[in-house]
Tab-separated table of C-alpha atoms in Angstrom:
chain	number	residue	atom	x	y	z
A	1	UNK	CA	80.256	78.911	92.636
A	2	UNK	CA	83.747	77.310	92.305
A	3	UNK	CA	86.010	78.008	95.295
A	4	UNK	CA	89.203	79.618	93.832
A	5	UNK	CA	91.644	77.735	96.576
A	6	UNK	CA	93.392	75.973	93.924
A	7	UNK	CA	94.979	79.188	92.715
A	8	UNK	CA	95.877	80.364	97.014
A	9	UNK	CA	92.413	82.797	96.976
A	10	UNK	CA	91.356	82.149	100.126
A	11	UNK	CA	88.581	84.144	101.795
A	12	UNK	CA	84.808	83.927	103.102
A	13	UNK	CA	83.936	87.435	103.571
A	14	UNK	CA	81.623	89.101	101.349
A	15	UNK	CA	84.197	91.586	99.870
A	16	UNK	CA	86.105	88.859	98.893
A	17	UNK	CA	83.027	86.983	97.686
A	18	UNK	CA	82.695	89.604	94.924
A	19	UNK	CA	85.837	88.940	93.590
A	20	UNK	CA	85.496	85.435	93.383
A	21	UNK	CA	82.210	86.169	91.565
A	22	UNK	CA	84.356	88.799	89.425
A	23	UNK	CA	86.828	86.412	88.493
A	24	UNK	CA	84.337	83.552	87.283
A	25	UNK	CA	82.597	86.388	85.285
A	26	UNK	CA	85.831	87.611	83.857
A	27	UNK	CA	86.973	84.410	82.866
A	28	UNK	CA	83.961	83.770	80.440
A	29	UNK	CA	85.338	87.341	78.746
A	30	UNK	CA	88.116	87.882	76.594
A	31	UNK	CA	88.534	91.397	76.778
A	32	UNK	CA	91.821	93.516	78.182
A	33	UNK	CA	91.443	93.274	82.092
A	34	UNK	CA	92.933	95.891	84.318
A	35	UNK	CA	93.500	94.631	88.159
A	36	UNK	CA	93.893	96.944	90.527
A	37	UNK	CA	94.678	97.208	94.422
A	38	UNK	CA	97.289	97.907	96.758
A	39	UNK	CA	100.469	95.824	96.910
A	40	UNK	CA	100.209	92.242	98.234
A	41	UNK	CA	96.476	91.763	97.455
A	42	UNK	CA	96.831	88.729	95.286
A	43	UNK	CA	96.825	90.612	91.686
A	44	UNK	CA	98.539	87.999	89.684
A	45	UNK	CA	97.039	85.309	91.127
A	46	UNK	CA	93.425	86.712	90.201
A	47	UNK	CA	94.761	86.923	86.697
A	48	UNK	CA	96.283	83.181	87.039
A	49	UNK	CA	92.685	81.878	87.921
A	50	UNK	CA	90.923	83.898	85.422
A	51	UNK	CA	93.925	82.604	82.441
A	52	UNK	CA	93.016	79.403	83.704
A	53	UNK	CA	88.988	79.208	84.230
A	54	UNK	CA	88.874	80.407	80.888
A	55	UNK	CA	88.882	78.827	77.259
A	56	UNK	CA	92.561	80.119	76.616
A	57	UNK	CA	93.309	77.130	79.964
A	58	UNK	CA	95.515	74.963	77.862
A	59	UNK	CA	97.657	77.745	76.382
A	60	UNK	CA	100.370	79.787	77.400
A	61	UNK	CA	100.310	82.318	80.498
A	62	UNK	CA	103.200	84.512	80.763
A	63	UNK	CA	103.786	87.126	83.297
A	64	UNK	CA	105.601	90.374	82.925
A	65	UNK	CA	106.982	92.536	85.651
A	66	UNK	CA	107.249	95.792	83.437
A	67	UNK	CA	109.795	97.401	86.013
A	68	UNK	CA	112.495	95.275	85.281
A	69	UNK	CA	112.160	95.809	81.240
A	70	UNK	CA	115.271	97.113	80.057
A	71	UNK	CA	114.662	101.137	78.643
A	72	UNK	CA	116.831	100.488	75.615
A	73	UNK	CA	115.461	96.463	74.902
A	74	UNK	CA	111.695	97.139	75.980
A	75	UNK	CA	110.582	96.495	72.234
A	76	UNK	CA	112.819	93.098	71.965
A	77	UNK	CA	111.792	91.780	74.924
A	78	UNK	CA	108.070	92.799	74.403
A	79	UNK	CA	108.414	91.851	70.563
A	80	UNK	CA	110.987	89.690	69.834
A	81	UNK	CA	113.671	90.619	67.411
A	82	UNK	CA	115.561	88.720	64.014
A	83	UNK	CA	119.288	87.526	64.312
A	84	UNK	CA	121.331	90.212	64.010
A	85	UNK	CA	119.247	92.823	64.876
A	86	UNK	CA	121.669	94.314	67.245
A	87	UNK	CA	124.983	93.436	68.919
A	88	UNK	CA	123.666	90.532	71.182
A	89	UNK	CA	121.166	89.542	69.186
A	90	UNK	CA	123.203	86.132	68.113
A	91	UNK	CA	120.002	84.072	67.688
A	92	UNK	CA	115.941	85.168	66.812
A	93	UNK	CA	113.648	85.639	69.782
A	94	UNK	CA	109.982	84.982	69.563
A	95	UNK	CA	109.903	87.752	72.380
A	96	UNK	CA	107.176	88.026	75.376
A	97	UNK	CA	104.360	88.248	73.357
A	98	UNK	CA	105.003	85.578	70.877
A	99	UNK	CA	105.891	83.080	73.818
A	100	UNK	CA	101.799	84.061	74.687
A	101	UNK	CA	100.474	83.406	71.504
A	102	UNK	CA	96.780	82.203	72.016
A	103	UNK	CA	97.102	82.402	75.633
A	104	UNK	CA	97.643	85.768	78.041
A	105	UNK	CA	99.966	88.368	78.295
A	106	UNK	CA	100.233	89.501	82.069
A	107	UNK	CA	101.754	92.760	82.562
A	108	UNK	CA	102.544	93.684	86.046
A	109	UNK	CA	103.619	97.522	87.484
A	110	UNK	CA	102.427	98.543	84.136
A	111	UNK	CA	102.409	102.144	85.578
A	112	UNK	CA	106.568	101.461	85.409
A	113	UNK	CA	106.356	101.338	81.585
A	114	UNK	CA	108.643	104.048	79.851
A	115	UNK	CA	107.002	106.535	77.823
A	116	UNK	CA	108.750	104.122	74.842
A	117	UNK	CA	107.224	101.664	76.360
A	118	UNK	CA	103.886	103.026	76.397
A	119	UNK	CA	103.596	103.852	72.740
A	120	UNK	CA	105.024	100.720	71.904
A	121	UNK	CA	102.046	98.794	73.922
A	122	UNK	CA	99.537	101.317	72.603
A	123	UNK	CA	100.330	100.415	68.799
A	124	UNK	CA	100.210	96.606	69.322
A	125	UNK	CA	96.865	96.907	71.658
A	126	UNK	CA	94.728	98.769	68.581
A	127	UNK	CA	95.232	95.498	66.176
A	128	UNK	CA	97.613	93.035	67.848
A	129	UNK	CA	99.831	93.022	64.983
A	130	UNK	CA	103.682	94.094	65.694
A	131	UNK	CA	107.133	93.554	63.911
A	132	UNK	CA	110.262	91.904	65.537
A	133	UNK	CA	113.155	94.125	66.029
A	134	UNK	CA	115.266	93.997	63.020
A	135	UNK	CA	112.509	92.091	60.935
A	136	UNK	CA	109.612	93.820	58.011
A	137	UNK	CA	106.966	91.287	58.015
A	138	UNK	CA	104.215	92.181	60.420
A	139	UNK	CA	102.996	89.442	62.161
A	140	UNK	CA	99.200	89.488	63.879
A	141	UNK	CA	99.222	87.360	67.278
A	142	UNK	CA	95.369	86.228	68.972
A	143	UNK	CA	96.269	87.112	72.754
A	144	UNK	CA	94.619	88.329	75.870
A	145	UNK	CA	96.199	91.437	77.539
A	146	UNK	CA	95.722	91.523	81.734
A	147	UNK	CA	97.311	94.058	83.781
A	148	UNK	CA	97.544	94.773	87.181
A	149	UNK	CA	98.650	98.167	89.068
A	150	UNK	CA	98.861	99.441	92.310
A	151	UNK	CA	98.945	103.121	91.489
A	152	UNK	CA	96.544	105.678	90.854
A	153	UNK	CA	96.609	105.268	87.403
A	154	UNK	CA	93.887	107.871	86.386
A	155	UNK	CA	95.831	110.169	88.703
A	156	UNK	CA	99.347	109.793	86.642
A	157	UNK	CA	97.419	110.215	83.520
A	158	UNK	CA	95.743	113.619	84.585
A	159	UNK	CA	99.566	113.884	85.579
A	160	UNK	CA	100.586	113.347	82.504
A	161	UNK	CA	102.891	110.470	84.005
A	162	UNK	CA	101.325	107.495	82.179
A	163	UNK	CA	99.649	107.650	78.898
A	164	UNK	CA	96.071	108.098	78.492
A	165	UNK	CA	94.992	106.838	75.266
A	166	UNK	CA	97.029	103.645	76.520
A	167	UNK	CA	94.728	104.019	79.996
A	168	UNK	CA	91.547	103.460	77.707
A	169	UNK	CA	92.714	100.808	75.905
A	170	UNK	CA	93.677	99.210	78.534
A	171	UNK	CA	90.681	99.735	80.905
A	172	UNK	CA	88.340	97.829	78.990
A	173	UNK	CA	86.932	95.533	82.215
A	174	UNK	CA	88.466	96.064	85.830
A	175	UNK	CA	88.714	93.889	88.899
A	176	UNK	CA	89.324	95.663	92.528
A	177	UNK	CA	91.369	93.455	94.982
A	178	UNK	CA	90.753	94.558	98.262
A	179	UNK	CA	93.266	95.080	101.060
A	180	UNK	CA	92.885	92.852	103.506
A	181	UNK	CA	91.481	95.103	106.561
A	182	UNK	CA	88.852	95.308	104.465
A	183	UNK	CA	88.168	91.209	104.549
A	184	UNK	CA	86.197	91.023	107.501
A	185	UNK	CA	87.720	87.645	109.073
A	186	UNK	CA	89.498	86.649	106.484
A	187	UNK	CA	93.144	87.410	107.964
A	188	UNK	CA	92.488	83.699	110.557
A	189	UNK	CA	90.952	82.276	107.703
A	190	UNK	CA	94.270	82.885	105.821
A	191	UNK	CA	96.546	81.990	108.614
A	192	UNK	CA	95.340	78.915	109.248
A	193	UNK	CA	94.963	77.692	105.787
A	194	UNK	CA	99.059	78.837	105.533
A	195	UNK	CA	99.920	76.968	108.590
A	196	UNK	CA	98.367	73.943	107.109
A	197	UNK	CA	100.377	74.787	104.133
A	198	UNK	CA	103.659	75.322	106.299
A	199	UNK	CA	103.115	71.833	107.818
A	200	UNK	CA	102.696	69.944	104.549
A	201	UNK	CA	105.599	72.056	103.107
A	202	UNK	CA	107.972	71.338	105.662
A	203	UNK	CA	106.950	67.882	106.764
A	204	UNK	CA	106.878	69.312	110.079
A	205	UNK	CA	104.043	68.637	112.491
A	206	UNK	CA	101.270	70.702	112.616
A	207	UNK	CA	100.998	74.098	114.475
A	208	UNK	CA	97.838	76.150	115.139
A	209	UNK	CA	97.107	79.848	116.446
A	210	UNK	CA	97.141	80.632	120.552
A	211	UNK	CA	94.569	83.468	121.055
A	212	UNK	CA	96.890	86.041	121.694
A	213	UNK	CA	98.509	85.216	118.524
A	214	UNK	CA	94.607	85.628	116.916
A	215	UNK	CA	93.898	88.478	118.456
A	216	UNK	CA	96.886	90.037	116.990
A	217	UNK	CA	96.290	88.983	113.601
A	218	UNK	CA	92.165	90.561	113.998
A	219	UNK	CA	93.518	93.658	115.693
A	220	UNK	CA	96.708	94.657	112.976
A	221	UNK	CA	95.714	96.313	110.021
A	222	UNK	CA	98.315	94.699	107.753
A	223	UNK	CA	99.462	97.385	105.607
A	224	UNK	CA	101.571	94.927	103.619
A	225	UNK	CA	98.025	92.672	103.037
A	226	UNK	CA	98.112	89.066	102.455
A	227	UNK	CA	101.510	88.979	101.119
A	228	UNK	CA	102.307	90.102	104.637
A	229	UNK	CA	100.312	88.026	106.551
A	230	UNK	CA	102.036	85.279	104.780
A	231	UNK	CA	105.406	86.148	105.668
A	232	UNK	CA	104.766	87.050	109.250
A	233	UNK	CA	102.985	83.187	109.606
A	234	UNK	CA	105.880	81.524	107.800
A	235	UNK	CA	108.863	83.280	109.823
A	236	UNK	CA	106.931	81.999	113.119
A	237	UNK	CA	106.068	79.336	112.172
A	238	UNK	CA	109.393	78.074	111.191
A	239	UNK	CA	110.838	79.985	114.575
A	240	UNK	CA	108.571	79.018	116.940
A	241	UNK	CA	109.224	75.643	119.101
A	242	UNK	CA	105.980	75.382	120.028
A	243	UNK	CA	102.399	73.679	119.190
A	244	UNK	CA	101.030	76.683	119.379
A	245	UNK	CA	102.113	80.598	117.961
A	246	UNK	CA	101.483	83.392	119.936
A	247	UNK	CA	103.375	85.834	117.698
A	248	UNK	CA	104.945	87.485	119.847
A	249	UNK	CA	108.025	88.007	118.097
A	250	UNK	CA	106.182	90.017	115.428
A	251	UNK	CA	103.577	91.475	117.823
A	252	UNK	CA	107.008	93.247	119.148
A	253	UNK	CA	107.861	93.924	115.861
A	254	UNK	CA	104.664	95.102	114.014
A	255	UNK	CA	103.086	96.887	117.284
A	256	UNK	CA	105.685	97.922	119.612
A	257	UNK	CA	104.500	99.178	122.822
A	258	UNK	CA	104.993	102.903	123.658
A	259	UNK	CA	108.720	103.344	124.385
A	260	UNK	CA	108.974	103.836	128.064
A	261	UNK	CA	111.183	106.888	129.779
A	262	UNK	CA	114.773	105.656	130.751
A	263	UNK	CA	115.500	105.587	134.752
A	264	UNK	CA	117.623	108.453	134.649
A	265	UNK	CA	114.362	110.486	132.557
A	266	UNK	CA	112.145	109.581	135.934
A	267	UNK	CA	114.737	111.328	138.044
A	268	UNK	CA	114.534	114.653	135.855
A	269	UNK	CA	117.703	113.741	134.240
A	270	UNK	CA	117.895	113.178	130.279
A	271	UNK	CA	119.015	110.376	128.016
A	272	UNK	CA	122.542	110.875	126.462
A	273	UNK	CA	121.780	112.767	123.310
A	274	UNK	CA	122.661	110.267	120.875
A	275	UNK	CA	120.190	108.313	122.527
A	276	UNK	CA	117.931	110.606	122.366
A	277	UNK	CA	118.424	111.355	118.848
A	278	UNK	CA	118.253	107.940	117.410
A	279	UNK	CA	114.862	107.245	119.370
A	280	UNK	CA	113.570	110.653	117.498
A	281	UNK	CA	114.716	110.127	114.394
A	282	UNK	CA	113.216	106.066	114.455
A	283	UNK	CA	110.063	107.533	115.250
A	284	UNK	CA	109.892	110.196	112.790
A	285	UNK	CA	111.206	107.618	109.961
A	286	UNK	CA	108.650	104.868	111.133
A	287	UNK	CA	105.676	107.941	111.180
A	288	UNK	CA	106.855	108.937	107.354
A	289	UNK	CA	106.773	105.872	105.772
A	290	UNK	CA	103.577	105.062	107.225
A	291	UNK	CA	101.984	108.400	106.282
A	292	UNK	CA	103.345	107.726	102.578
A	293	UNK	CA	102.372	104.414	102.454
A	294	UNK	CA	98.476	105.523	103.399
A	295	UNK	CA	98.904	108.092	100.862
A	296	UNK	CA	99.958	105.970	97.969
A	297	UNK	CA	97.184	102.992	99.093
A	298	UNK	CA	100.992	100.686	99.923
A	299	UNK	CA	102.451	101.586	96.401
A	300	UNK	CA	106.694	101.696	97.269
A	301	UNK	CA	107.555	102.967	94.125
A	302	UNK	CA	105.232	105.858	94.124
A	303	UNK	CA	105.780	106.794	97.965
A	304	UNK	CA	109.549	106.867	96.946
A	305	UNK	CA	109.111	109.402	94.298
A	306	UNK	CA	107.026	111.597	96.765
A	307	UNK	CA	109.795	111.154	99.230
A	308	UNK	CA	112.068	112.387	96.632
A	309	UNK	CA	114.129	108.863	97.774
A	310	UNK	CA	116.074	106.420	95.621
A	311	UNK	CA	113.242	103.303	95.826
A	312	UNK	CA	115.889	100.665	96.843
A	313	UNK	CA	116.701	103.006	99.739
A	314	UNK	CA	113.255	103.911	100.829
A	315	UNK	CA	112.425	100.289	100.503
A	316	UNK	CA	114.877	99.640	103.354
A	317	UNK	CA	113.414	101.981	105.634
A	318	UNK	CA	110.105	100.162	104.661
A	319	UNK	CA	111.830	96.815	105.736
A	320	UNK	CA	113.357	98.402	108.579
A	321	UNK	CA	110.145	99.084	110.407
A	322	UNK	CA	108.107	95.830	109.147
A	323	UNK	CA	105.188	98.401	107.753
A	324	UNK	CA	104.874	96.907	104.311
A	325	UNK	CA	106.456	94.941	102.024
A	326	UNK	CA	108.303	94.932	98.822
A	327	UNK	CA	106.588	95.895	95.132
A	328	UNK	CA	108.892	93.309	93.769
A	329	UNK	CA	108.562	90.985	96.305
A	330	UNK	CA	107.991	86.648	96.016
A	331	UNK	CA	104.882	86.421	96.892
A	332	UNK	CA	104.606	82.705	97.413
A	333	UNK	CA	101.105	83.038	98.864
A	334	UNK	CA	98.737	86.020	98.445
A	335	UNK	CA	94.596	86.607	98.552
C-alpha cells in the first residue's frame, strides 16, 4: 500500500493503518465523504490525499472553512452571482463551487453552516445543479462534495441544531481520524519526521529528541493532537540551543508540577489573598476547559457554547493554559 507521507500522514500504528487503507479505498469512490474526528487530527489533509489519489487528481481542489462564510453572502460565495446582483457585485463570480468544477468541493466546520446555509447545500447536493445570485439559467456542475467535522453531528441533528435531511445526504461514506493518544507510537514517529522537516525548513542543522524530551511526548495525551504536537516541536525546536530537545520548556508548560505551599503556608501562615485567589481561580479555569474539551472530543466552538462564552474569549483561556488548540488554526503539519 502507498505510504501517504507526501500529503504529511505520518504514522505506523495500526489505527492509523486503517486510515491509510480508508483513504486508498475512498479515493477509488466518488461519492460525498464525511471526515470526522477531533480538532487537529489531519481532516483536510485526508481529504487532500484522497482529491489527489483519485481520478479527479488533475482538477481543481478547493477548500472551504464554512465558519467564516458571510450569513448574508453564503449563497454568492457558495454559488457565484451575475454583475449587478447586489451593491458590490461590480464584476460576475464563478463562486466556490464553480472554481471546483470537475474536481472537489471541501467543506470544513460544516456543523458552522447557517440554517440558510444548510438548505442552500441541501438543494444543490440532490442534483448538483444551482443558479448564480442575480442570474435564471440553472447551471449543472460534475463535483465531489467532502466534509469534515469535529462535532457530534448526529447529536446537533437530534438537537435540531444542524439539519438532518442535509446529515444523510451528506453521510454517504465516512472516514474516522483518530486522536492521536490513540496512535500507539506514533507521537516520536511524528516528532522526528517534523524535526527533520524543521531542519530542512530552516537550513539549520539537525536536532533530535533527548529521552526526557521522548518520554514526555509518550507520556502527554495531547489533547490538541497532531496539530499540537507540531507546534510544541517547532517552538523548541526553533528555541532550543541545543543538539538535542528535552522539552522542558513545554513539559513546564503542558504538565506543570503540583504547585507547592508558599514558606509562609509551612509556618501556618496564609498566602496574601490575592494570591491566593489567582492560584484558585487558574486552577479552576485550567480544570473547566479541560472538562469541556473531553466533553466536546476538543471541539472549541461547541465547548464555548456549553460554556455559555463568546468563542474568541474561551479560545484564550484555551491558549492560556496550552490544553488545545485553535478550530481555525494553520495547521502547517497534521496526521
Amino acid at each position: 500500500m502507498e505510504s501517504l507521507s507526501r500529503f504529511n500522514l505520518i504514522g505506523s500504528s495500526p489505527q492509523f493503518q486503517k486510515v491509510v487503507g480508508r483513504i486508498h479505498s475512498l479515493a477509488r469512490l466518488d461519492a460525498t465523504v464525511l471526515v470526522n474526528g477531533e480538532t487537529g487530527t489531519g481532516k483536510e489533509l485526508a481529504v487532500r490525499a484522497i482529491h489527489y489519489l483519485s481520478a479527479r487528481s488533475d482538477r481543481p481542489f478547493v477548500p472551504v472553512n464554512c465558519g467564516a462564510l458571510s450569513e448574508s453572502l453564503v449563497e454568492s460565495e457558495l454559488f457565484g452571482h451575475e454583475r449587478g446582483a447586489f451593491t458590490d457585485a461590480k464584476n460576475a463570480s464563478a463562486g466556490l463551487i464553480g472554481e471546483a468544477a470537475g474536481g472537489t468541493l471541501f467543506l470544513d466546520e460544516v456543523d458552522a453552516l447557517s440554517p440558510r446555509a444548510q438548505a442552500a447545500l441541501l438543494r444543490f447536493l440532490q442534483d448538483r445543479t444551482y443558479r448564480r445570485v442575480g442570474g435564471g439559467a440553472l447551471r449543472q456542475v460534475d463535483v465531489r462534495v467532502a466534509v469534515a467535522s469535529n462535532a457530534d453531528l448526529k447529536g446537533l441533528a437530534e438537537a435540531r441544531l444542524f439539519r438532518k435531511d442535509l446529515l444523510y445526504r451528506l453521510n454517504v461514506i465516512t472516514l474516522h481520524m483518530p486522536p492521536l493518544r490513540e496512535r500507539e507510537g506514533d507521537a516520536e514517529v511524528l516528532a522526528r519526521a517534523m524535526l527533520q522537516r524543521f531542519s530542512h525548513q530552516y537550513r539549520l542543522p539537525p536536532k533530535r529528541l533527548h529521552a526526557e524530551g521522548l518520554a514526555f511526548i509518550e507520556r502527554y495525551a495531547w489533547p490538541g493532537n497532531v496539530r499540537e504536537l507540531e507546534n510544541v516541536m517547532h517552538r523548541e525546536f526553533l528555541m532550543c540551543e541545543d543538539s538535542e530537545l528535552r522539552l522542558g520548556e513545554s513539559r513546564a508548560e503542558l504538565m506543570p508540577a503540583p504547585a507547592q505551599a508558599p514558606r509562609n503556608e509551612s509556618k501556618g501562615e496564609l498566602p496574601a489573598f490575592r494570591e491566593a485567589k489567582a492560584r484558585a481561580v487558574a486552577e479552576f479555569e485550567r480544570d473547566y476547559v479541560c472538562a469541556l474539551l473531553s466533553r466536546t472530543q476538543g471541539n472549541i466552538s461547541h465547548a464555548a457554547r456549553l460554556a455559555r462564552q463568546d468563542r474568541s474569549a474561551f479560545g484564550k483561556l484555551v491558549r492560556k493554559y496550552g490544553v488545545g488548540s485553535e478550530d481555525g488554526g494553520t495547521a502547517v503539519w497534521s496526521g
